[in-house]
mmCIF file of C-alpha atoms in Angstrom:
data_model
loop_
_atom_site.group_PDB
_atom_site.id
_atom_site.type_symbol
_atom_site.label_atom_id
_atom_site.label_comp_id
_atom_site.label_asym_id
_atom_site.label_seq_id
_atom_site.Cartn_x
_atom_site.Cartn_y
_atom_site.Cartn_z
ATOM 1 C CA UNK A 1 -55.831 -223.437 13.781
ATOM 2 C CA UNK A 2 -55.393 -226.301 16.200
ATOM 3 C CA UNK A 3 -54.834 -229.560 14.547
ATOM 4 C CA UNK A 4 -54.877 -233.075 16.330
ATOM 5 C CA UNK A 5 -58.103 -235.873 15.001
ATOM 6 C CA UNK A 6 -59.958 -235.409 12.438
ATOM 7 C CA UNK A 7 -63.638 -234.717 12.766
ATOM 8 C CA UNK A 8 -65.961 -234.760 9.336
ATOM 9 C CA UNK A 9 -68.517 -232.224 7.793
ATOM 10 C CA UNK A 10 -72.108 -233.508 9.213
ATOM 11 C CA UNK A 11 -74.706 -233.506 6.670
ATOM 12 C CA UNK A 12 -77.543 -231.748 8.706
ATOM 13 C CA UNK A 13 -80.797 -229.514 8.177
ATOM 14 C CA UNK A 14 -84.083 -230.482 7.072
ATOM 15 C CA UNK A 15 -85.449 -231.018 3.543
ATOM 16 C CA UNK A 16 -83.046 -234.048 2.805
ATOM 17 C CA UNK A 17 -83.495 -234.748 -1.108
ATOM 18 C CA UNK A 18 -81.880 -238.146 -2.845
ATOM 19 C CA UNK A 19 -81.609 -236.648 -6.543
ATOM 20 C CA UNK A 20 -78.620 -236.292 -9.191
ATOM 21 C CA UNK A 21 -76.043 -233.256 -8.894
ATOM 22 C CA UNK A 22 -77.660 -229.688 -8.968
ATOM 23 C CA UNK A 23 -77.545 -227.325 -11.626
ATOM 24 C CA UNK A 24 -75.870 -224.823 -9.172
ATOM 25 C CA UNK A 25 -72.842 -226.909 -8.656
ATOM 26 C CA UNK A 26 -71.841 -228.128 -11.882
ATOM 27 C CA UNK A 27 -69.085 -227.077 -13.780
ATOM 28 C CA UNK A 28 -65.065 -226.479 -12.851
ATOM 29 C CA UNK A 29 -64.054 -224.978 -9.129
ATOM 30 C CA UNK A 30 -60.555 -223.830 -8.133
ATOM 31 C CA UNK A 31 -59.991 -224.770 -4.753
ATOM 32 C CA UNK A 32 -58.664 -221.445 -3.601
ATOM 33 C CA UNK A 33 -58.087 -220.832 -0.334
ATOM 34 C CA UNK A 34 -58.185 -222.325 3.265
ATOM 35 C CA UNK A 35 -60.680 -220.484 5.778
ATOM 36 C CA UNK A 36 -59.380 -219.424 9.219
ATOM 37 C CA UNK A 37 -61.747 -221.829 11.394
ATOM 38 C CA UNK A 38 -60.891 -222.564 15.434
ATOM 39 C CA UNK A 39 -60.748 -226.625 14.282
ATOM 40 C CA UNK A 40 -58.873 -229.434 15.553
ATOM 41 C CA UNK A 41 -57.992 -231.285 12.356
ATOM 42 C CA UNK A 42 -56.073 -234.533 11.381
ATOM 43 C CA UNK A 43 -54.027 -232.838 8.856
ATOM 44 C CA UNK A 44 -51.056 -230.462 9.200
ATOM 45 C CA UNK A 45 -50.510 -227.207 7.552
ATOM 46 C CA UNK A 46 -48.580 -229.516 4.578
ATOM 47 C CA UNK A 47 -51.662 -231.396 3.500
ATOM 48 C CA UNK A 48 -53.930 -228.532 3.852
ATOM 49 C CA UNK A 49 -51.881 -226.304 1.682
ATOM 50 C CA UNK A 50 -51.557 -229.128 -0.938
ATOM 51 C CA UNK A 51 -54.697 -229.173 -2.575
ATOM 52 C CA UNK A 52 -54.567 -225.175 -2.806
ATOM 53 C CA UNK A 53 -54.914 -224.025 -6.402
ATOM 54 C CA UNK A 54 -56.370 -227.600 -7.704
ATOM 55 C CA UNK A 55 -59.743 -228.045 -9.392
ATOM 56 C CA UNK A 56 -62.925 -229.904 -8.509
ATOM 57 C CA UNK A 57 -65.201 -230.871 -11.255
ATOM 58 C CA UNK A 58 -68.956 -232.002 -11.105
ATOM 59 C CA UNK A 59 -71.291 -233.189 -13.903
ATOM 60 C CA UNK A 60 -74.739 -233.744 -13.881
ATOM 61 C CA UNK A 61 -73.491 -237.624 -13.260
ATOM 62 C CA UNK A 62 -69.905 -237.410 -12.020
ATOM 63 C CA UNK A 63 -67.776 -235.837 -9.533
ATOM 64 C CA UNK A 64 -63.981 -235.195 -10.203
ATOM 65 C CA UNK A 65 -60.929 -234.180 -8.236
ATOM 66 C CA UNK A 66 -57.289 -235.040 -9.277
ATOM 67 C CA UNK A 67 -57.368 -238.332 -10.948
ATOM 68 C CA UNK A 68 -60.250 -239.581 -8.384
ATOM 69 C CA UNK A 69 -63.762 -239.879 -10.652
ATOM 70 C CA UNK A 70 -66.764 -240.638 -8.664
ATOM 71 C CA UNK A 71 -69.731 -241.819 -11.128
ATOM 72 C CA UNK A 72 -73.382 -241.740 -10.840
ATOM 73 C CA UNK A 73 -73.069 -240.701 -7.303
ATOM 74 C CA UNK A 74 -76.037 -240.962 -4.967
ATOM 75 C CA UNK A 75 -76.349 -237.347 -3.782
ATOM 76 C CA UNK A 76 -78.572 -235.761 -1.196
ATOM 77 C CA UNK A 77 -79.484 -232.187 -0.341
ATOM 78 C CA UNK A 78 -80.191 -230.554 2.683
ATOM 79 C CA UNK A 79 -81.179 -226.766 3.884
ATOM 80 C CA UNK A 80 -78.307 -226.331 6.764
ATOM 81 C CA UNK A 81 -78.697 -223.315 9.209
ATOM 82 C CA UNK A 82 -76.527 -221.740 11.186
ATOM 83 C CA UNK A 83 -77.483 -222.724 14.657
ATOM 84 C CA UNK A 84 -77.342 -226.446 13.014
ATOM 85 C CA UNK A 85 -74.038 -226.119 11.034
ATOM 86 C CA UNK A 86 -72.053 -224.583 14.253
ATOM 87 C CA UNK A 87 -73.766 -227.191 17.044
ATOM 88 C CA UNK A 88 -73.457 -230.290 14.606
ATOM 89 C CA UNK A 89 -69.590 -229.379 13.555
ATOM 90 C CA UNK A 90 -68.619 -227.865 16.827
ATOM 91 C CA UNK A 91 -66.804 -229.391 20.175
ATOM 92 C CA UNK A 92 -69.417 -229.552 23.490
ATOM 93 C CA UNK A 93 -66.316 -228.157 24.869
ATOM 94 C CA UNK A 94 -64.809 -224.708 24.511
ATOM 95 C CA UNK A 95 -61.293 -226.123 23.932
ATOM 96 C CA UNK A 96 -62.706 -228.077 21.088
ATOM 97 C CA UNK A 97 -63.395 -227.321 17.499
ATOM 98 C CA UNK A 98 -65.213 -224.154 17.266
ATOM 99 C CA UNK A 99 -67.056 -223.360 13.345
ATOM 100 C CA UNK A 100 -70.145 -221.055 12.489
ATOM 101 C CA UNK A 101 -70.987 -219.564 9.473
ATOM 102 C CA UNK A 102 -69.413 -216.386 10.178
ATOM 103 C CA UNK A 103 -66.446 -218.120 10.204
ATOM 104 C CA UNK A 104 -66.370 -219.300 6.900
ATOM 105 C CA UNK A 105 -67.911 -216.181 5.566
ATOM 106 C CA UNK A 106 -71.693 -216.760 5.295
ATOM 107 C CA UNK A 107 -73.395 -214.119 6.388
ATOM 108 C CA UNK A 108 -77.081 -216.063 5.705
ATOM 109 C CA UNK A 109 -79.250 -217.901 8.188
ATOM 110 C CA UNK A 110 -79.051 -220.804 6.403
ATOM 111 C CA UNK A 111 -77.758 -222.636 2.993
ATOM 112 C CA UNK A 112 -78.173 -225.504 0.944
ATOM 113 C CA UNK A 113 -75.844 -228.277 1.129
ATOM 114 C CA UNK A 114 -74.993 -231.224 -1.487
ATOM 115 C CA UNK A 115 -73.019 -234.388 0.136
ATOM 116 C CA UNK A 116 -72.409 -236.597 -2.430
ATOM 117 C CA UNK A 117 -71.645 -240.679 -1.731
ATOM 118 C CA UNK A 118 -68.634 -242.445 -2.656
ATOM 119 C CA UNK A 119 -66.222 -245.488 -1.961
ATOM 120 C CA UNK A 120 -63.367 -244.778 0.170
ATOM 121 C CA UNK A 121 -60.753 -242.594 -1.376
ATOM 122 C CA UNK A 122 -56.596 -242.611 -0.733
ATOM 123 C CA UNK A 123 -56.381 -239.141 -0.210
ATOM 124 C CA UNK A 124 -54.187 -239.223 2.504
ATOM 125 C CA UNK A 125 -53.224 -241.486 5.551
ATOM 126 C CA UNK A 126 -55.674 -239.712 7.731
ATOM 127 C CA UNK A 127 -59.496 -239.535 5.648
ATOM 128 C CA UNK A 128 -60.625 -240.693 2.935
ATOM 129 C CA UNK A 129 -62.941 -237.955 2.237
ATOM 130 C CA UNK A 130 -62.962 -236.273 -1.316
ATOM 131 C CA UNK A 131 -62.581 -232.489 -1.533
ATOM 132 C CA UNK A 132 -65.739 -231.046 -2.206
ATOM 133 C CA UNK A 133 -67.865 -233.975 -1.625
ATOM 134 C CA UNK A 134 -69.878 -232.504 1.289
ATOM 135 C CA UNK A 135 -70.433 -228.801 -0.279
ATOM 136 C CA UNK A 136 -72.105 -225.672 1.010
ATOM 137 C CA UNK A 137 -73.538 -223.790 -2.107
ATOM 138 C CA UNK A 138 -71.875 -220.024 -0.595
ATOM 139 C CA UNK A 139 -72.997 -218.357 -3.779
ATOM 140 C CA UNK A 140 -73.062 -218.800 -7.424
ATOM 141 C CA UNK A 141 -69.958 -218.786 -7.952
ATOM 142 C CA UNK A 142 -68.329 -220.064 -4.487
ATOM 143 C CA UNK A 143 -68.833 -223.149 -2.157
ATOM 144 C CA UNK A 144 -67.075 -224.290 0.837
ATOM 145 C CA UNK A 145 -66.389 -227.985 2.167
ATOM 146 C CA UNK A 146 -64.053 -229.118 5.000
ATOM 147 C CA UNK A 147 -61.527 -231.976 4.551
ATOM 148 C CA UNK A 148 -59.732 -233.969 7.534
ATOM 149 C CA UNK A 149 -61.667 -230.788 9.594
ATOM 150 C CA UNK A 150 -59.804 -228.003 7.506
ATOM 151 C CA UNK A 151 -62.270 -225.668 5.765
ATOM 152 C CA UNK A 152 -61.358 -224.583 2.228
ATOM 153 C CA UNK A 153 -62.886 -221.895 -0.253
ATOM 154 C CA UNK A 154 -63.270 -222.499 -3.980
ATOM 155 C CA UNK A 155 -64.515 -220.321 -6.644
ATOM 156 C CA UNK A 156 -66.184 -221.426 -10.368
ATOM 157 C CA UNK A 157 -64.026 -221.205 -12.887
ATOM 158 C CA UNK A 158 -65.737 -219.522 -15.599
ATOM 159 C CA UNK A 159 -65.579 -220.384 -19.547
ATOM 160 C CA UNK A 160 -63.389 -218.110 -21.641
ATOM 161 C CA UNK A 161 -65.061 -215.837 -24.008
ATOM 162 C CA UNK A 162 -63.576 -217.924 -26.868
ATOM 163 C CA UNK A 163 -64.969 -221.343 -25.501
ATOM 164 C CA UNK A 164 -68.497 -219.636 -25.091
ATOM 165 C CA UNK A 165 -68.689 -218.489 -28.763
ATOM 166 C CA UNK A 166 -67.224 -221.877 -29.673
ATOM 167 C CA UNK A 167 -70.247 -223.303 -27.947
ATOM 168 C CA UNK A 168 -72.918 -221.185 -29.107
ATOM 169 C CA UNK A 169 -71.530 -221.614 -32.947
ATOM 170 C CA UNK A 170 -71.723 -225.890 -32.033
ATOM 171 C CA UNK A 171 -75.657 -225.269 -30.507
ATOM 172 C CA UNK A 172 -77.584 -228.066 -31.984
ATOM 173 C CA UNK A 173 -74.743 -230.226 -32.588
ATOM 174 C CA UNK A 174 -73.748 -231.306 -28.793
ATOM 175 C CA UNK A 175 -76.319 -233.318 -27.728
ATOM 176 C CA UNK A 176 -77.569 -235.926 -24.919
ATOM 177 C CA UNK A 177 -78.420 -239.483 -25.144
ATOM 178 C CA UNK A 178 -81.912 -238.284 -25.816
ATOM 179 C CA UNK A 179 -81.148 -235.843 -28.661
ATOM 180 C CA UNK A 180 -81.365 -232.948 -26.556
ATOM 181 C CA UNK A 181 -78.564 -229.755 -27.047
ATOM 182 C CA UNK A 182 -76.291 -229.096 -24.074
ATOM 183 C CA UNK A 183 -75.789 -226.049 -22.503
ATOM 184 C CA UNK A 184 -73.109 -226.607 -20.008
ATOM 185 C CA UNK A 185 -70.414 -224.198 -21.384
ATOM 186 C CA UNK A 186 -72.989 -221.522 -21.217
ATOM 187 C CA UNK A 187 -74.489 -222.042 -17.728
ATOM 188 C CA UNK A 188 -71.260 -221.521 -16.316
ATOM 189 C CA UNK A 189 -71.372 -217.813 -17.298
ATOM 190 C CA UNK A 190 -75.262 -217.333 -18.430
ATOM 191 C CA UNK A 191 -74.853 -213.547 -18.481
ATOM 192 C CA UNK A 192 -72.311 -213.200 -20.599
ATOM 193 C CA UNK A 193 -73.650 -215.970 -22.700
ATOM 194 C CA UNK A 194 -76.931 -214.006 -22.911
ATOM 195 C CA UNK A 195 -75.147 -211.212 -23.870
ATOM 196 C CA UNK A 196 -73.130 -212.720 -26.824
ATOM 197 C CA UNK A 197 -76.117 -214.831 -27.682
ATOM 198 C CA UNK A 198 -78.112 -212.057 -28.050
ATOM 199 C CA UNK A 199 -75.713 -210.274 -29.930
ATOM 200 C CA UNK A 200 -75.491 -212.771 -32.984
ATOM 201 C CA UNK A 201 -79.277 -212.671 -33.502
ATOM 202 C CA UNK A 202 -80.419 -212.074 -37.181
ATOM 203 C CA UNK A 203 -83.496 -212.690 -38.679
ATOM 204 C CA UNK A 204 -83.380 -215.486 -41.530
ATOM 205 C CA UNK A 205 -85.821 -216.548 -43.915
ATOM 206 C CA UNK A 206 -89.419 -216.878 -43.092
ATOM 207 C CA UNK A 207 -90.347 -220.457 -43.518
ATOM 208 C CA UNK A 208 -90.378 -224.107 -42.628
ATOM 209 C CA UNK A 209 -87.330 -225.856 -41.814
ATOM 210 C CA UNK A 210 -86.435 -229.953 -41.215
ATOM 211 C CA UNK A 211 -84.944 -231.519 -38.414
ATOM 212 C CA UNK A 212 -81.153 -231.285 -38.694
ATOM 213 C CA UNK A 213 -81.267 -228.143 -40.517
ATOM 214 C CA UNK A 214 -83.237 -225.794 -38.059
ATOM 215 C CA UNK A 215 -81.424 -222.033 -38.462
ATOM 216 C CA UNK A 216 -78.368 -220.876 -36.047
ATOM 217 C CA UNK A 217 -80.830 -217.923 -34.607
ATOM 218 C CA UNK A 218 -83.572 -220.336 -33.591
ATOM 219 C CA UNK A 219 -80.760 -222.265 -31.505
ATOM 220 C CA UNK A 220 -79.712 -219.512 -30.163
ATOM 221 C CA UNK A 221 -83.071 -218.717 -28.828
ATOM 222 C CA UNK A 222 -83.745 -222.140 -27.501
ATOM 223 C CA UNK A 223 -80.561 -221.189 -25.728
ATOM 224 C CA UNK A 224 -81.890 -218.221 -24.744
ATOM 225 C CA UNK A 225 -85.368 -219.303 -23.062
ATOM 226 C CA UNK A 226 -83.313 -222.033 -21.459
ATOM 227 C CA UNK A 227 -80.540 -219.733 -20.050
ATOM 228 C CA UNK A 228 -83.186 -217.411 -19.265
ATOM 229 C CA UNK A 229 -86.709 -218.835 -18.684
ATOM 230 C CA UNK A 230 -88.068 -215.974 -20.964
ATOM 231 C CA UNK A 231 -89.330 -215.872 -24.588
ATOM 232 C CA UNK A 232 -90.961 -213.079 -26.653
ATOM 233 C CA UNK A 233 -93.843 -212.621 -29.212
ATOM 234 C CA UNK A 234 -94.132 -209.866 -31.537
ATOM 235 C CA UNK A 235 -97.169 -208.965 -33.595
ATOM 236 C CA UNK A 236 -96.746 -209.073 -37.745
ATOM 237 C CA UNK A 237 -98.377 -207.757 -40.458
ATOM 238 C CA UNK A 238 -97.709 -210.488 -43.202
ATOM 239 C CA UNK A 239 -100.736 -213.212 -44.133
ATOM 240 C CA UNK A 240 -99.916 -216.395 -42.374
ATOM 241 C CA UNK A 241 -100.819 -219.750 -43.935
ATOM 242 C CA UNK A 242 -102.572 -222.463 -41.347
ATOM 243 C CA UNK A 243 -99.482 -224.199 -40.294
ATOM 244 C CA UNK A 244 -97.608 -220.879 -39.761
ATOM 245 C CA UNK A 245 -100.503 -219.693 -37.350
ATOM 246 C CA UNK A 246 -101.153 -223.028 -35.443
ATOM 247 C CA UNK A 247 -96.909 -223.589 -35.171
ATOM 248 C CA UNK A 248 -96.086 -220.289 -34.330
ATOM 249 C CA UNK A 249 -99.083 -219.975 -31.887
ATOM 250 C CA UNK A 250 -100.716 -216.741 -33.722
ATOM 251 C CA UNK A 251 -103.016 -214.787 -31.423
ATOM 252 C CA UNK A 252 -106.007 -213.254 -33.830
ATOM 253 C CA UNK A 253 -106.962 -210.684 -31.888
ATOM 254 C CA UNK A 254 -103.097 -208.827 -31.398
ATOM 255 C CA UNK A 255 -101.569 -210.635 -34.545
ATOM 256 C CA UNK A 256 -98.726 -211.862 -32.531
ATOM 257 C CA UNK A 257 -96.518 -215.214 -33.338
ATOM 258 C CA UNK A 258 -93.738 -216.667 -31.336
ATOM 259 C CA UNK A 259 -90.217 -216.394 -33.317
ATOM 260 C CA UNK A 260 -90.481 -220.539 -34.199
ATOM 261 C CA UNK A 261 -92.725 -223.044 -33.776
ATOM 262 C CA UNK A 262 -91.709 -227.051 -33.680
ATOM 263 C CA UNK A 263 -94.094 -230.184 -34.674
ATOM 264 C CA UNK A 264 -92.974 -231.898 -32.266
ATOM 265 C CA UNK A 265 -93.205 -235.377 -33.769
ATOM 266 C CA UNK A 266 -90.860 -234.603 -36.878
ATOM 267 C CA UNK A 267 -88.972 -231.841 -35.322
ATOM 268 C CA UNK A 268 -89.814 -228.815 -38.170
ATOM 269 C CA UNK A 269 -89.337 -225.431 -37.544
ATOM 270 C CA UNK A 270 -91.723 -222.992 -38.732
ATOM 271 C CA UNK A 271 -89.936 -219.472 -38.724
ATOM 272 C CA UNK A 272 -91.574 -216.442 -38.432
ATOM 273 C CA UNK A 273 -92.384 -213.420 -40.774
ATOM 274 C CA UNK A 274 -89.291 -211.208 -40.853
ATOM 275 C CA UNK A 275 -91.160 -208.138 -39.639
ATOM 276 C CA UNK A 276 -91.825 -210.607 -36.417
ATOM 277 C CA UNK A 277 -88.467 -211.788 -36.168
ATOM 278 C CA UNK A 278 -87.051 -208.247 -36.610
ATOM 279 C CA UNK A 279 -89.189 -206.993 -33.175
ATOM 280 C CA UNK A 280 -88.512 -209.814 -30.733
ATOM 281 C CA UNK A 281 -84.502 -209.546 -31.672
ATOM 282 C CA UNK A 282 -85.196 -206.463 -30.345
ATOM 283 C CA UNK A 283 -87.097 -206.956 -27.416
ATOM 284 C CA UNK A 284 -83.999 -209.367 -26.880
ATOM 285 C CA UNK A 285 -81.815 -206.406 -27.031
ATOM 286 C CA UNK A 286 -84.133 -203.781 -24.650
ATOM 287 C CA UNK A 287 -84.342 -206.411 -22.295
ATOM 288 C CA UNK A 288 -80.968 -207.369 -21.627
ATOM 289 C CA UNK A 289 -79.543 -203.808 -21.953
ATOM 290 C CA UNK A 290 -81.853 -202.770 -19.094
ATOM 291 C CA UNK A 291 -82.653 -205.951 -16.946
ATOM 292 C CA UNK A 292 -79.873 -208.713 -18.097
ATOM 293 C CA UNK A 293 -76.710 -207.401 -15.950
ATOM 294 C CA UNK A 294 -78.589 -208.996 -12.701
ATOM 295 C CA UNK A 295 -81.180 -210.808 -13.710
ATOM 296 C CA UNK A 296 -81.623 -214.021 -11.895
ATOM 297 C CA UNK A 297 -80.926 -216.557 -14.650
ATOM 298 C CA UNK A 298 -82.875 -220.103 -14.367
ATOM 299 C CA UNK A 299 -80.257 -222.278 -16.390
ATOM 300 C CA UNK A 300 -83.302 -224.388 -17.467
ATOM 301 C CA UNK A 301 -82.062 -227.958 -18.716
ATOM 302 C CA UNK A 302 -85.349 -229.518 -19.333
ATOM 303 C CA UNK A 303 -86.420 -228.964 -23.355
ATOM 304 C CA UNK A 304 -89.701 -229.047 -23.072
ATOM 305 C CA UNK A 305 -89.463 -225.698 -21.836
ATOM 306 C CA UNK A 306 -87.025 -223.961 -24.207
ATOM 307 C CA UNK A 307 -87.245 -226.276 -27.594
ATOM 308 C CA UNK A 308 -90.284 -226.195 -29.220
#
């Protein structure tokens, strides 16, 4: 790699969105390795290796590297394709900076890419740019970003098995501002926090349940419809009263319920007969044994879609 100015990632493409941090791209990310580009950059190979094996961190609201904290970024997104990426990052001239997708290992005809806004950072003498403030979302788990014209790789670092059971055991008590649970830890790694999740299901005792004392498995399903945009009914043989039926959305003609059911304006659970509960724990099961080692999972934040 050449090395003499120093050029900057263009945000290009079409699309362009002002909105928060994407689901996608929060969490932790190693910064792993540095991609062989043809660029002319303002940094040597000291500065370029320096930031190898350091972490960048972004939060619905935040953006983290080192001890630099960028909060409540403005953040836009754009769809970036290749003929774009390599004309709007490349030299005119042959002897210039040269960079395409294939050189930075993206196969695709286009991406999405996330440049968040900040203040002027002391990085080093020669940018101010942030690593991994200008992002292209590679996959799931990877993303590249250039800094001082030198392309880098990182990967997500996922949560430990540990922190994930941690998390699911605290679901309920980590909250938002509004109330609502988080499920931050378990986005990082949603299939193997299906797959534990599903695991601890266990049906409880049929019945209604106040706010602040709604059972561990009905958590864990909220989890699961969030994690997974899915939910199950199940049909049950037991009499139901008139707030069973209406909460737990009782179909007459199949005699199916939904596990729970919320009133919404004082947050109580109704739980469903155990011969109910017993059948969608494992429709749970069936489905993930046969569809949940690539399944597409949604990562679903908003609650009006998972909690009630």
């Amino acid at each position: 790699m050449k090395r003499f100015f120093c050029s900057v990632f263009l945000l290009v493409g079409s699309a362009l969105t002002a909105q928060g941090i994407p689901r996608e791209l929060v969490g932790k990310w190693a910064i792993q390795r540095e991609l062989p580009t043809r660029t002319i950059s303002c940094w040597g190979e000291k500065e370029a290796k320096a930031i190898i094996g350091s972490e960048v961190e972004y939060a619905a609201d935040s953006f983290t590297w080192k001890h630099i904290v960028v909060k409540h970024p403005t953040v836009a997104i754009a769809i970036v394709t290749a003929e774009q990426f390599q004309r709007d990052n490349s030299s005119p001239s042959v002897n210039g900076s040269q960079v395409s997708f294939s050189q930075i290992g993206i196969d695709a005809p286009e991406m999405k890419q996330v440049t968040i806004s900040h203040e002027p950072a002391e990085i080093t003498g020669a940018t101010t740019e942030i690593p991994g403030d200008v992002v292209l979302l590679k996959n799931r788990n990877a993303i590249v970003f250039s800094v001082c014209n030198v392309y880098f790789e990182a990967k997500r670092l996922l949560p430990s098995e540990a922190e994930i059971r941690a998390a699911i055991a605290k679901l309920g008590e980590n909250t938002d501002e509004k109330g609502f649970t988080k499920f931050e830890i378990l986005y990082d790694d949603p299939r193997r926090s299906t797959e534990l999740l599903v695991a601890t299901l266990k049906p409880v005792r049929r019945g209604q349940y106040v706010g602040g004392k709604h059972p561990q498995v009905v958590w864990n399903i909220r989890a699961l419809r969030s994690l997974t945009g899915l939910d199950f009914r199940a049909h049950t043989h037991a009499d139901l009263t008139a707030d069973e039926a209406h909460f737990l959305d009782h179909n007459p003609k199949t005699d199916e319920v939904h596990f729970f059911g919320t009133w919404m304006s004082r947050d109580r659970v109704w739980v469903a007969p155990v011969d109910a509960q017993t059948t969608i724990i494992r429709k749970w099961r069936e489905w993930f044994s046969q569809h949940g080692k690539g399944f597409m999972y949604v990562n679903d934040p908003v609650a009006d879609h998972w909690y009630f």
